[in-house]
Coordinates of C-alpha atoms and ligand atoms in Angstrom, one line a residue:
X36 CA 81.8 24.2 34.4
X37 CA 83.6 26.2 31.2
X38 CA 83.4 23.5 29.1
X39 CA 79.9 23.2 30.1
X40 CA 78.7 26.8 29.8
X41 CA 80.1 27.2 26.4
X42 CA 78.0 24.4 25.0
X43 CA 75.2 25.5 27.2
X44 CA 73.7 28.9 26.6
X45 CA 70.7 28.8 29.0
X46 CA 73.1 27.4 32.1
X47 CA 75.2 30.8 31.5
X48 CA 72.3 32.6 31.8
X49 CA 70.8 30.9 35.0
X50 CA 74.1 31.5 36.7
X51 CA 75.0 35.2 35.3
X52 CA 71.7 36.6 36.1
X53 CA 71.4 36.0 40.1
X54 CA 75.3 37.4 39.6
X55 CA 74.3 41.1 37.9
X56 CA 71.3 41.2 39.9
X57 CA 73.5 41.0 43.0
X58 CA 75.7 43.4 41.6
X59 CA 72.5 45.9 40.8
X60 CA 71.9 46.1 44.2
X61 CA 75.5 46.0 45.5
X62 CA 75.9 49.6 43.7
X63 CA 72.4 50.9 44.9
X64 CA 73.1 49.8 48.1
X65 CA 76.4 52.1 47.7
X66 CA 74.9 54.5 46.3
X67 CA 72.1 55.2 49.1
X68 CA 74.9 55.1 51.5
X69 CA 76.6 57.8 49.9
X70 CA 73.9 59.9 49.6
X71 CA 72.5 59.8 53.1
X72 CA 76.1 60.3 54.1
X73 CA 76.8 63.9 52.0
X74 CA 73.1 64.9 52.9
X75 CA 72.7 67.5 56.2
X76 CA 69.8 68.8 56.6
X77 CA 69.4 72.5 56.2
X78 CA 70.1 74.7 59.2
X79 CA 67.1 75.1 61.7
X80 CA 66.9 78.9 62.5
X81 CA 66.3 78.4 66.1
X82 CA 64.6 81.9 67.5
X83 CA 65.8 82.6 71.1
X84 CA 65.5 86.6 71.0
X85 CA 62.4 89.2 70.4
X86 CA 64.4 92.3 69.6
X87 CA 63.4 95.0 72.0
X88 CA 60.6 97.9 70.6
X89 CA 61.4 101.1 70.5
X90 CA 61.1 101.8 73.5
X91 CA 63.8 100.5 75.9
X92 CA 61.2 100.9 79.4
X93 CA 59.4 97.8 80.0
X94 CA 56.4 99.5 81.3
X95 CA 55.8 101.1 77.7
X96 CA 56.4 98.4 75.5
X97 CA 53.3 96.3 73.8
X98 CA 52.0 93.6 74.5
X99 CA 54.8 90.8 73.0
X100 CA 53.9 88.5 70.0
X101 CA 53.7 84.7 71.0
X102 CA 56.5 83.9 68.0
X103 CA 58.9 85.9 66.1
X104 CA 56.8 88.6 64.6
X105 CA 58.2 88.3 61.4
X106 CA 58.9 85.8 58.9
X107 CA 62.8 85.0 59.0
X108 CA 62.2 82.8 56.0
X109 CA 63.3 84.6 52.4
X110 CA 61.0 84.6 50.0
X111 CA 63.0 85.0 47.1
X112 CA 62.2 86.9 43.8
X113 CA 59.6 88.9 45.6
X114 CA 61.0 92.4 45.7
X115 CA 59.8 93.8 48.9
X116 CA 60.4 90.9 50.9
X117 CA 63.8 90.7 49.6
X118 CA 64.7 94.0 50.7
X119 CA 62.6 93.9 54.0
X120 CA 64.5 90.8 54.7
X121 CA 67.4 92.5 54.6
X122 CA 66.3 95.4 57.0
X123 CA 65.0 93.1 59.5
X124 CA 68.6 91.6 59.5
X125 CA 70.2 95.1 59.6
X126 CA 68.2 95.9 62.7
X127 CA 68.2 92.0 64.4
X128 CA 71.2 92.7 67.3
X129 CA 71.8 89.2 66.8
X130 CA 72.0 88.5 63.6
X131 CA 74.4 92.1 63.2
X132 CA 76.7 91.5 66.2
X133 CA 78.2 93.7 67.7
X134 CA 79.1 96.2 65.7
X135 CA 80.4 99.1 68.5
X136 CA 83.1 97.1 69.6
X137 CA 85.0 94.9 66.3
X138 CA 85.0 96.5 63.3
X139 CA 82.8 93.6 61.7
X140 CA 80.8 93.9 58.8
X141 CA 77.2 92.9 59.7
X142 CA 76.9 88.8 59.2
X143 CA 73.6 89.8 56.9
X144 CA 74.3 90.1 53.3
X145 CA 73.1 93.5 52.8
X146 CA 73.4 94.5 49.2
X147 CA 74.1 98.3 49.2
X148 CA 70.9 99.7 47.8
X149 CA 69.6 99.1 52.0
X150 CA 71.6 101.7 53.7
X151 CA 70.4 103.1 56.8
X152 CA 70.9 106.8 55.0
X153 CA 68.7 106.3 52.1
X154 CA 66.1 105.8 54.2
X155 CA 66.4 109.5 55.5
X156 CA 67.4 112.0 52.8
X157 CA 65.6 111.7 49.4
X158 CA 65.4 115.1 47.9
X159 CA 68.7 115.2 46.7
X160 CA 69.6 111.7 46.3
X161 CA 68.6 109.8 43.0
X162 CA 66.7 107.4 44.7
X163 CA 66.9 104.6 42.6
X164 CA 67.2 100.4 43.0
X165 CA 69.6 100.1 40.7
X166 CA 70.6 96.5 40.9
X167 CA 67.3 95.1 40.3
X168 CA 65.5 94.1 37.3
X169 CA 61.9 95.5 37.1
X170 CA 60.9 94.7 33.4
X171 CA 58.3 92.4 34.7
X172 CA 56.8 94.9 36.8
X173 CA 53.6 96.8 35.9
X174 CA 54.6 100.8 35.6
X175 CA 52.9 102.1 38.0
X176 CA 54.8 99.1 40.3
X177 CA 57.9 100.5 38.8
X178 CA 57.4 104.3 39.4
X179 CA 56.8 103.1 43.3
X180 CA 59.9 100.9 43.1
X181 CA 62.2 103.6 41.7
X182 CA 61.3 106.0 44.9
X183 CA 60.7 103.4 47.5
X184 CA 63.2 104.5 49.5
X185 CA 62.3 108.2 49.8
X186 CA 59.8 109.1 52.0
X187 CA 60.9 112.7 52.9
X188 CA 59.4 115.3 51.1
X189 CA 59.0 119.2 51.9
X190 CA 56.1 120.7 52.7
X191 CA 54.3 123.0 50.5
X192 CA 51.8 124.1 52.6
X193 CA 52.0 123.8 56.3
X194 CA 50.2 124.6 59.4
X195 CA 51.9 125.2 62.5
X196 CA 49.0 126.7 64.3
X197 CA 46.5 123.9 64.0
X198 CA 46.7 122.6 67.7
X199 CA 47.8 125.6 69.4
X200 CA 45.3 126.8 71.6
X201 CA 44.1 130.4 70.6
X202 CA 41.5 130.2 73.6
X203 CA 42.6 130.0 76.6
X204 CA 39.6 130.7 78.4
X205 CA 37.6 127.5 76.7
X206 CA 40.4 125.8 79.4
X207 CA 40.6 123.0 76.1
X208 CA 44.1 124.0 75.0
X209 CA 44.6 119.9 73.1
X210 CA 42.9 118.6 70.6
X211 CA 40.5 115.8 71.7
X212 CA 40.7 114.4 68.2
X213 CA 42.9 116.1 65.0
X214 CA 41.1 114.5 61.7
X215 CA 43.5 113.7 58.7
X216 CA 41.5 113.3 55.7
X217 CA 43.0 112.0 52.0
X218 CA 42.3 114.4 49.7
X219 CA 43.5 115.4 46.0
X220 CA 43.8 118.9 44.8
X221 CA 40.8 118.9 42.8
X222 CA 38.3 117.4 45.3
X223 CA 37.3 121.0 46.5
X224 CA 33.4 120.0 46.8
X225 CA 34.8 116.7 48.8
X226 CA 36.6 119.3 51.1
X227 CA 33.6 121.8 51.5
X228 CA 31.1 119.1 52.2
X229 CA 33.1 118.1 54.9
X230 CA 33.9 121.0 56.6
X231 CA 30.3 121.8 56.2
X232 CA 29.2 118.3 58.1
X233 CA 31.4 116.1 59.7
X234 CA 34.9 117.8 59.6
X235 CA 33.8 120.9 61.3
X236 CA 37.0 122.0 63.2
X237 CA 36.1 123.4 67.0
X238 CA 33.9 122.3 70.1
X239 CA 32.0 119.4 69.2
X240 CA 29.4 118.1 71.3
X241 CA 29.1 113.8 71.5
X242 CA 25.6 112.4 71.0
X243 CA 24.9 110.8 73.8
X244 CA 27.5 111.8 76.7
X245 CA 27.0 115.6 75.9
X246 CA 30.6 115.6 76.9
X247 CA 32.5 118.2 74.5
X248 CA 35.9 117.8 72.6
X249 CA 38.3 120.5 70.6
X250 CA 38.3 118.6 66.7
X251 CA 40.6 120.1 64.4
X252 CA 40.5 119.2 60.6
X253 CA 43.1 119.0 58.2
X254 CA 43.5 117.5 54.5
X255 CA 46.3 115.9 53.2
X256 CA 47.2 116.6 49.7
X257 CA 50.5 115.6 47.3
X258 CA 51.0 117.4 44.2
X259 CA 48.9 116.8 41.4
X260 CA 50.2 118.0 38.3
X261 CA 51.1 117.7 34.4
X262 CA 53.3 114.3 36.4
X263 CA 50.3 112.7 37.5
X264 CA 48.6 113.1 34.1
X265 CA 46.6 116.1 33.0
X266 CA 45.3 118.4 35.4
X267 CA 44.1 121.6 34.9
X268 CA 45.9 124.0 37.0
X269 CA 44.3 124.2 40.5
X270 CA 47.4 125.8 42.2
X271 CA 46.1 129.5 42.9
X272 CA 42.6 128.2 43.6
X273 CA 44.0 125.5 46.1
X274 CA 46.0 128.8 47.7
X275 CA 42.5 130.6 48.1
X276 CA 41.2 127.8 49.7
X277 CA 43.9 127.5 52.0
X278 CA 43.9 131.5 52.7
X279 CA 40.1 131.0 53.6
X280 CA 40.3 127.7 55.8
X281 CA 43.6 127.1 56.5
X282 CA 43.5 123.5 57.0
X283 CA 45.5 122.4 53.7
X284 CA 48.8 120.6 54.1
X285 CA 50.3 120.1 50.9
X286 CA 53.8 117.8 50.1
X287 CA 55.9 117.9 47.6
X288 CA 55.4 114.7 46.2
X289 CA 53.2 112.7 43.1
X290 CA 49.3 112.4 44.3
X291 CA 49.1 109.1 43.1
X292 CA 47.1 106.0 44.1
X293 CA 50.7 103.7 45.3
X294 CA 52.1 107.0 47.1
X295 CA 48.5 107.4 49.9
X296 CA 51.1 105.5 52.0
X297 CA 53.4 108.3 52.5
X298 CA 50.7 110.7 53.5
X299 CA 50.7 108.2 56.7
X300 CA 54.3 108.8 57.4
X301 CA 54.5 112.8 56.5
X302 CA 51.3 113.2 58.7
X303 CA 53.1 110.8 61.6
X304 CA 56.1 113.5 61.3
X305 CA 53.8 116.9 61.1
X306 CA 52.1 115.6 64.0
X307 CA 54.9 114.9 66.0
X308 CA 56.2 118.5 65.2
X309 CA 52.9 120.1 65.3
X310 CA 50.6 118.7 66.8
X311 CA 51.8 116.1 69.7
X312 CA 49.2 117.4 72.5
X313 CA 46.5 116.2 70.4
X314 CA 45.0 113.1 72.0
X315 CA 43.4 110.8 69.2
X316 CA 43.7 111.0 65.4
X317 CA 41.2 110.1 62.6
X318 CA 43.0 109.3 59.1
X319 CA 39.8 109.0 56.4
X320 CA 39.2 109.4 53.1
X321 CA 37.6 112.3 52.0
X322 CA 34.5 110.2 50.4
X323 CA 33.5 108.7 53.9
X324 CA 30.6 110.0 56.5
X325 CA 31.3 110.1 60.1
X326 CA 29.5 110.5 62.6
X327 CA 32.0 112.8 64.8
X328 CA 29.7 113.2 68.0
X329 CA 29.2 109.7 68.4
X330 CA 33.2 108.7 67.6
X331 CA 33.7 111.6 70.4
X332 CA 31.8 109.4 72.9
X333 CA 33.5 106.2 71.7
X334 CA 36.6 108.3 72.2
X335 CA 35.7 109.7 75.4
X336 CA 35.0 106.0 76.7
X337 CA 38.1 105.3 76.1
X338 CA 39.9 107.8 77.5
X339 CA 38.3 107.7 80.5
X340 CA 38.8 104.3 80.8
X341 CA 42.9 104.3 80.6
X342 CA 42.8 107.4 82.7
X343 CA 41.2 105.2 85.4
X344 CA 43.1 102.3 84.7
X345 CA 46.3 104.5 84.9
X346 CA 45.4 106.1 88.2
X347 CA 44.1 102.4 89.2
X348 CA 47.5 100.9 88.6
X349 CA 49.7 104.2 89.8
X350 CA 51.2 104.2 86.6
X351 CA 51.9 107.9 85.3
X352 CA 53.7 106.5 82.2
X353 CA 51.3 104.3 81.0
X354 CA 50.1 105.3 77.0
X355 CA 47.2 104.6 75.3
X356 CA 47.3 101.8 72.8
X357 CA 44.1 102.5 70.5
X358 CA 43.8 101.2 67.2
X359 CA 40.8 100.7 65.3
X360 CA 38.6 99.9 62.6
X361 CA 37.0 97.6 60.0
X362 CA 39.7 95.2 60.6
X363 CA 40.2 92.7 57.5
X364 CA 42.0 88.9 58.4
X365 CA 44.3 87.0 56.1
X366 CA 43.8 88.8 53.1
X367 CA 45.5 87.8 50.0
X368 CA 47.0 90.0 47.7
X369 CA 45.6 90.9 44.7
X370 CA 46.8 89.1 41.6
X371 CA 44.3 90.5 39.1
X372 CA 46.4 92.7 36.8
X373 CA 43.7 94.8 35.9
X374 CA 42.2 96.4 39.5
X375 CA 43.7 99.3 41.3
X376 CA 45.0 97.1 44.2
X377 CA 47.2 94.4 41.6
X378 CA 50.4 93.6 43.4
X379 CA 52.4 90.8 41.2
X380 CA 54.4 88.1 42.9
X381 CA 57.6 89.5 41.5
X382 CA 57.2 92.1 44.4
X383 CA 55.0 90.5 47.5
X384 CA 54.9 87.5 48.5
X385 CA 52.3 86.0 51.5
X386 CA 49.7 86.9 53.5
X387 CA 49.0 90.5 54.2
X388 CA 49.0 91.0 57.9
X389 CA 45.7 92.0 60.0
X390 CA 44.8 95.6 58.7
X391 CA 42.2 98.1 58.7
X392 CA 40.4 98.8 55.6
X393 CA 40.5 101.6 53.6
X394 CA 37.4 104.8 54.7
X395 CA 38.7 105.3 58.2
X396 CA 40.3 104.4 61.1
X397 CA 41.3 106.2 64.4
X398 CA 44.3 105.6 67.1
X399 CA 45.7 107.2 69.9
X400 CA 48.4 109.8 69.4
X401 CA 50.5 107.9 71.1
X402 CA 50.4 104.8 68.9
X403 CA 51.0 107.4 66.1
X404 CA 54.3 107.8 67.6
X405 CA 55.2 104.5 67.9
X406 CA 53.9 103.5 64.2
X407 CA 56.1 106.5 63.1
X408 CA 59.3 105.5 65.4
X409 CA 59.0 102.0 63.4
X410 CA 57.6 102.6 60.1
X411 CA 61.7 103.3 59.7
X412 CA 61.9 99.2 59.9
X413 CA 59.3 98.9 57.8
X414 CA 60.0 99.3 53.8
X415 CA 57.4 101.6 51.9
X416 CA 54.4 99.2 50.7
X417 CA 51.8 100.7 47.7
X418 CA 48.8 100.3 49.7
X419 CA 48.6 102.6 52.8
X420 CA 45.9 100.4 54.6
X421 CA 48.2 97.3 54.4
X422 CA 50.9 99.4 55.3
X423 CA 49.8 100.3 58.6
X424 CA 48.6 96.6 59.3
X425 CA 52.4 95.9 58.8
X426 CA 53.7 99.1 61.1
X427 CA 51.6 97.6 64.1
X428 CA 52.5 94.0 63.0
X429 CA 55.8 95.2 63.4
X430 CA 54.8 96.7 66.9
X431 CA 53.1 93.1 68.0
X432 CA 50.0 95.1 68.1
X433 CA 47.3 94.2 65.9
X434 CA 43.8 97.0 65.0
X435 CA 41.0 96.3 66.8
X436 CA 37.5 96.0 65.3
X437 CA 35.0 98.1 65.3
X438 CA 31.4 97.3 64.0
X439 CA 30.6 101.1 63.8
X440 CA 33.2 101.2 60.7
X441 CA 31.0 100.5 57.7
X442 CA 33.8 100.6 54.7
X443 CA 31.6 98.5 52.5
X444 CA 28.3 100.5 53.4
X445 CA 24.8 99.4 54.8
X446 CA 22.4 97.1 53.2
X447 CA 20.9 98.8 50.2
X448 CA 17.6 99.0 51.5
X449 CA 18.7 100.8 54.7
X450 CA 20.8 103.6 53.7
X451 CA 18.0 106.2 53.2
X452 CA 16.6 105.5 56.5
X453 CA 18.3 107.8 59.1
X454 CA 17.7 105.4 62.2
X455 CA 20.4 102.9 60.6
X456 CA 23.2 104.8 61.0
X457 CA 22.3 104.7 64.6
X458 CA 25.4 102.7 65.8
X459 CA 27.5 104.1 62.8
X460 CA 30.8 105.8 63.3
X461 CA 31.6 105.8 59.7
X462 CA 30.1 104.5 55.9
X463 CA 31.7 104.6 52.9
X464 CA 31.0 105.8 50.6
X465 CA 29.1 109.0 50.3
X466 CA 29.2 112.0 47.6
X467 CA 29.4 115.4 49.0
X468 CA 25.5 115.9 48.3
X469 CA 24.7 113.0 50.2
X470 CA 27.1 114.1 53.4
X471 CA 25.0 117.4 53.7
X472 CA 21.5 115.9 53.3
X473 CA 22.5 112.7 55.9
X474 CA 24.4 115.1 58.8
X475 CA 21.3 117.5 58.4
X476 CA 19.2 114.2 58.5
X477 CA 21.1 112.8 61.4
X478 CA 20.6 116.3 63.1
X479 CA 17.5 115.8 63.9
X480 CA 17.2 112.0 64.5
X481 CA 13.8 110.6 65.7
X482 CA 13.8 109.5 69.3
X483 CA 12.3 106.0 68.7
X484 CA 15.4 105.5 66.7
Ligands
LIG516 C1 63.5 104.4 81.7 O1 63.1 104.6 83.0 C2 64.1 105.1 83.9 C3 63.6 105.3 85.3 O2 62.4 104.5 85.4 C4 64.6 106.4 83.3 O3 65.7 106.9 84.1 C5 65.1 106.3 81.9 O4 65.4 107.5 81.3 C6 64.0 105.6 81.0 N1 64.5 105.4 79.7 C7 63.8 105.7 78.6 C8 64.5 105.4 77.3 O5 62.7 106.2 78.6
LIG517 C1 80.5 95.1 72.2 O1 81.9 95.1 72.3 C2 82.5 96.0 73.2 C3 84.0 95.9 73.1 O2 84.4 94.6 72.8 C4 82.0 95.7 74.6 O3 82.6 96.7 75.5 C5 80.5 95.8 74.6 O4 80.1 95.5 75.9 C6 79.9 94.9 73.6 N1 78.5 95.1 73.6 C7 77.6 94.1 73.6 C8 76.2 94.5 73.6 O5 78.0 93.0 73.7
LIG518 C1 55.6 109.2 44.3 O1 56.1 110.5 44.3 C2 57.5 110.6 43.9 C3 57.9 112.1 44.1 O2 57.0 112.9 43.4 C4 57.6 110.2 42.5 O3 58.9 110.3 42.0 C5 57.1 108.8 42.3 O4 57.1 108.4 41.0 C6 55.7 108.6 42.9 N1 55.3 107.2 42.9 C7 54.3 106.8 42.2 C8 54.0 105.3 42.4 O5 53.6 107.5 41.6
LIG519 C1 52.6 105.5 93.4 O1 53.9 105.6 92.9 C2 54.7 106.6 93.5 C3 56.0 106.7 92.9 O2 56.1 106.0 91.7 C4 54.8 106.3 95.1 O3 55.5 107.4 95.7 C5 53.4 106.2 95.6 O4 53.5 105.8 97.0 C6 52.6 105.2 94.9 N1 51.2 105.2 95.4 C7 50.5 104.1 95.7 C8 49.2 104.3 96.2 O5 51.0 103.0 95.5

C-alpha cells in the first residue's frame, strides 16, 4: 500500500479524504457534546407569592392582580428601572428573608444610593446618585435625577383650616369634594377665573340631583423663582392673594414641568394631615373647565352606591375605591428629544402602565391614602399622570374611564355650542376668558339640550 501511495498521488488522496472528513466530524461531534453539557439554562423565576398591600385586613385590600404586578425582569441601563428594581427587591419578604431574626444582609444587591432613609428626609441631605453616570441624559432629566429621592419639602404656605367646618349649623361639617388644582405662581388670571366659575369653594348644588355638596378649592404651587429661569418677583403679590382667598398652598420646591409629580405626593400628605374627612378629591390643571354640579352628581352616585352596597354587605370597613378619568392604554414613552414629555431609554424602559391623562381626574379619599401609603414603593417618575398610573399599578388597581373627561377637547365645530358640553365633566383646554363666558353660558342651558 506505501509503496503504492508514494507513486500514486490521486490513491493518497481517495483514501486521506473520507479519513479528515471523518475526523471533521469526530471533533464537531465533541464539540456539540461539550457544549450542550456546560450549557444550563438560565434560572426560571418561579412566582409563588403576591406580597401583601398595605393593608394587612383582608376585607380592605384591592382587588388582586392575576400575575405578579410587576416586572421581576431587569431592564438594565435604564435608570429608573434599575433602581425600582431594587426597591421592589428591598420590599419583596421573599426575596429579603428574614431579616428580624439572622442578622442577614438582604439577598438583593442593593447598591447604597436605595436606602430606606433617603427616601424620607431630603432637606438636609445632599440628595444625590452619585454612582451613576448621567452624561447621556438631557438636563432637565438630570436636574430630576439628582433630587429623585427627595420628595419632602416644607411648606411655605399652608392651610390648616380648609376642611374644618366653620358652620355647624349647615350640618355639612366634610368636604363632599376638596379640588387640588396645578398652578404656577404667575397664573393669577388662571386662579381668579376659577374661583370665579368652576372652583367656587362652598355649597354647590349638582345639576340634575339638586342634591348639595361642601367643595373646597385649593391650588398647588412650588417655588418659582430666579432657579426656574427668570421670573419677575411675584412673592408679595402671591401673599395678597393668599391674604384675600386663602386657598394657596405653596412648597418649597422648583415649579418645574418634571417636578408636577411631587405636588401628588405633598398634597396626598397635606390631605392626610388636613384634610382626611373630606370624601372625594379632584387634582386638575388650572387650564381645564369643569363642570362641578354635574361631577357632584356623578360623585353623589357613587357614594350612594357604596353606602348601599356597604350596608347591603354589613360591612362598616368597607372603602371606596374610585379612580377615574380619560384613561390612556399602553402608551409608549416618548422618544422624541425635542417635546416636553421626552424620556430617553437610558432612564425608562417599557410600557407605561394604564394612566389617566393629564386635565383632571378624581378619586376617593380613601384611595388617596392608599396611593400615598405606596407611592413610598414607588420611585419618583417626571411625569405626574404616569406616575399615578404606576401608584395604582402598584396597588392592582387600575383608573377607570370616564367619557365625561375630555383632555383632548370637543370637535372643533362643537365647542361654541353650549348643549355639547352636556355630558361633560371636564375639557381641556380653556383660557380664563373662555371659563367665565362658558360657566355663564352653561348657567343658563337651554332645556331642549
Ligand atoms: C384587622 O382586623 C382585626 C379585627 O377584625 C383588628 O383587631 C386589627 O387591628 C386589624 N388590623 C389592622 C392592621 O387594621
Ligand atoms: C424570623 O426569625 C425569627 C427568629 O429566628 C423567628 O422567630 C420569626 O418567626 C421569623 N419570622 C418569619 C416571618 O419567618
Ligand atoms: C425639583 O425641585 C428641587 C428642589 O427645589 C430641585 O433641586 C430640582 O432640581 C427640581 N427638579 C427639576 C427637574 O427641576
Ligand atoms: C352585622 O355584623 C355585626 C358585627 O359585625 C353583627 O353583630 C350583626 O348581627 C350583623 N348583621 C347582619 C344583618 O348580618
Amino acid at each position: 500500500m506505501g509503496r503504492c501511495c508514494k507513486c500514486n498521488g490521486r490513491l493518497l488522496c481517495m483514501c486521506l479524504l473520507p479519513c479528515m472528513m471523518t475526523g471533521h466530524l469526530l471533533i464537531y461531534v465533541m464539540v456539540s457534546i461539550f457544549v450542550t453539557m456546560s450549557y444550563t439554562p438560565p434560572p426560571k423565576i418561579v412566582i409563588h407569592y403576591i406580597a401583601p398591600g398595605i393593608s394587612v385586613n383582608t376585607s380592605t385590600l384591592a382587588s388582586h392582580p392575576l400575575g405578579p404586578f410587576w416586572n421581576l425582569r431587569l431592564e438594565d441601563s435604564a435608570l429608573w428601572n434599575h433602581l425600582q428594581h431594587a426597591l421592589d427587591r428591598l420590599h419583596n419578604p421573599v426575596l429579603r428573608g428574614n431579616t428580624t431574626g439572622v442578622q442577614r444582609k438582604p439577598k438583593a444587591k442593593v447598591s447604597s444610593e436605595i436606602k430606606d432613609e433617603s427616601l424620607s428626609d431630603c432637606v438636609s441631605c445632599k440628595c444625590s446618585v452619585p454612582q451613576l453616570d448621567l452624561s447621556s441624559l438631557p438636563e432637565q432629566m438630570k436636574a430630576f435625577v439628582w433630587s429623585m429621592h427627595c420628595r419632602k419639602y416644607p411648606l411655605l404656605i399652608n392651610q390648616p383650616n380648609t376642611c374644618k367646618s366653620n358652620d355647624k349649623n349647615l350640618g355639612l361639617d366634610s368636604p363632599m369634594l376638596i379640588m387640588a388644582i396645578k398652578s404656577q405662581v404667575g397664573n393669577f388670571e388662571n386662579r381668579q377665573a376659577i374661583r370665579e366659575t368652576w372652583g367656587r369653594s362652598g355649597l354647590v348644588t349638582g345639576e340634575a340631583s339638586k342634591k348639595s355638596g361642601l367643595v373646597r378649592t385649593v391650588f398647588l404651587l412650588g417655588r418659582q423663582d430666579s432657579s426656574t429661569g427668570p421670573h419677575p418677583d411675584l412673592k408679595n403679590l402671591l401673599e395678597l392673594e393668599n391674604q384675600k382667598y386663602g386657598d394657596i398652598l405653596q412648597w418649597d420646591f422648583r415649579d418645574t414641568f418634571f417636578n408636577l409629580t411631587l405636588k401628588d405626593l405633598l398634597f396626598w400628605h397635606w390631605l392626610q394631615q388636613h384634610c382626611h374627612n373630606a370624601i372625594f378629591v379632584f387634582k386638575g390643571d388650572d387650564d381645564v373647565f369643569v363642570r362641578t354640579g354635574a361631577l357632584l352628581d356623578y360623585l353623589h352616585k357613587q357614594w350612594d352606591e357604596h353606602n348601599l352596597m356597604r350596608v347591603r354587605t354589613n360591612d362598616s370597613k368597607r372603602t371606596l375605591d374610585l379612580f377615574v378619568g380619560d384613561v390612556i392604554n399602553n402608551a409608549m414613552p416618548n422618544r422624541e428629544p425635542s417635546t416636553k414629555y421626552y424620556i430617553p431609554e437610558h432612564f425608562f424602559k417599557g410600557v407605561y402602565p394604564p394612566y389617566a391623562g393629564g386635565g383632571g381626574v378624581v378619586y376617593s379619599i380613601s384611595l388617596a391614602m392608599r396611593l400615598k401609603d405606596v407611592s413610598e414603593r414607588v420611585h419618583l417618575f417626571p411625569i405626574d399622570d404616569v406616575y399615578l398610573g404606576m401608584c395604582l399599578h402598584k396597588l392592582g388597581l387600575s383608573p377607570g374611564h370616564h367619557p365625561g373627561f375630555l383632555t383632548f377637547d370637543l370637535p372643533e365645530t362643537d365647542r361654541g355650542n353650549p348643549c355639547a358640553y352636556k355630558s361633560v365633566l371636564l375639557v381641556h383646554r380653556r383660557t380664563p376668558k373662555e371659563m367665565l363666558t362658558l360657566w355663564k353660558q352653561l348657567q343658563s342651558l337651554p332645556r331642549r339640550c
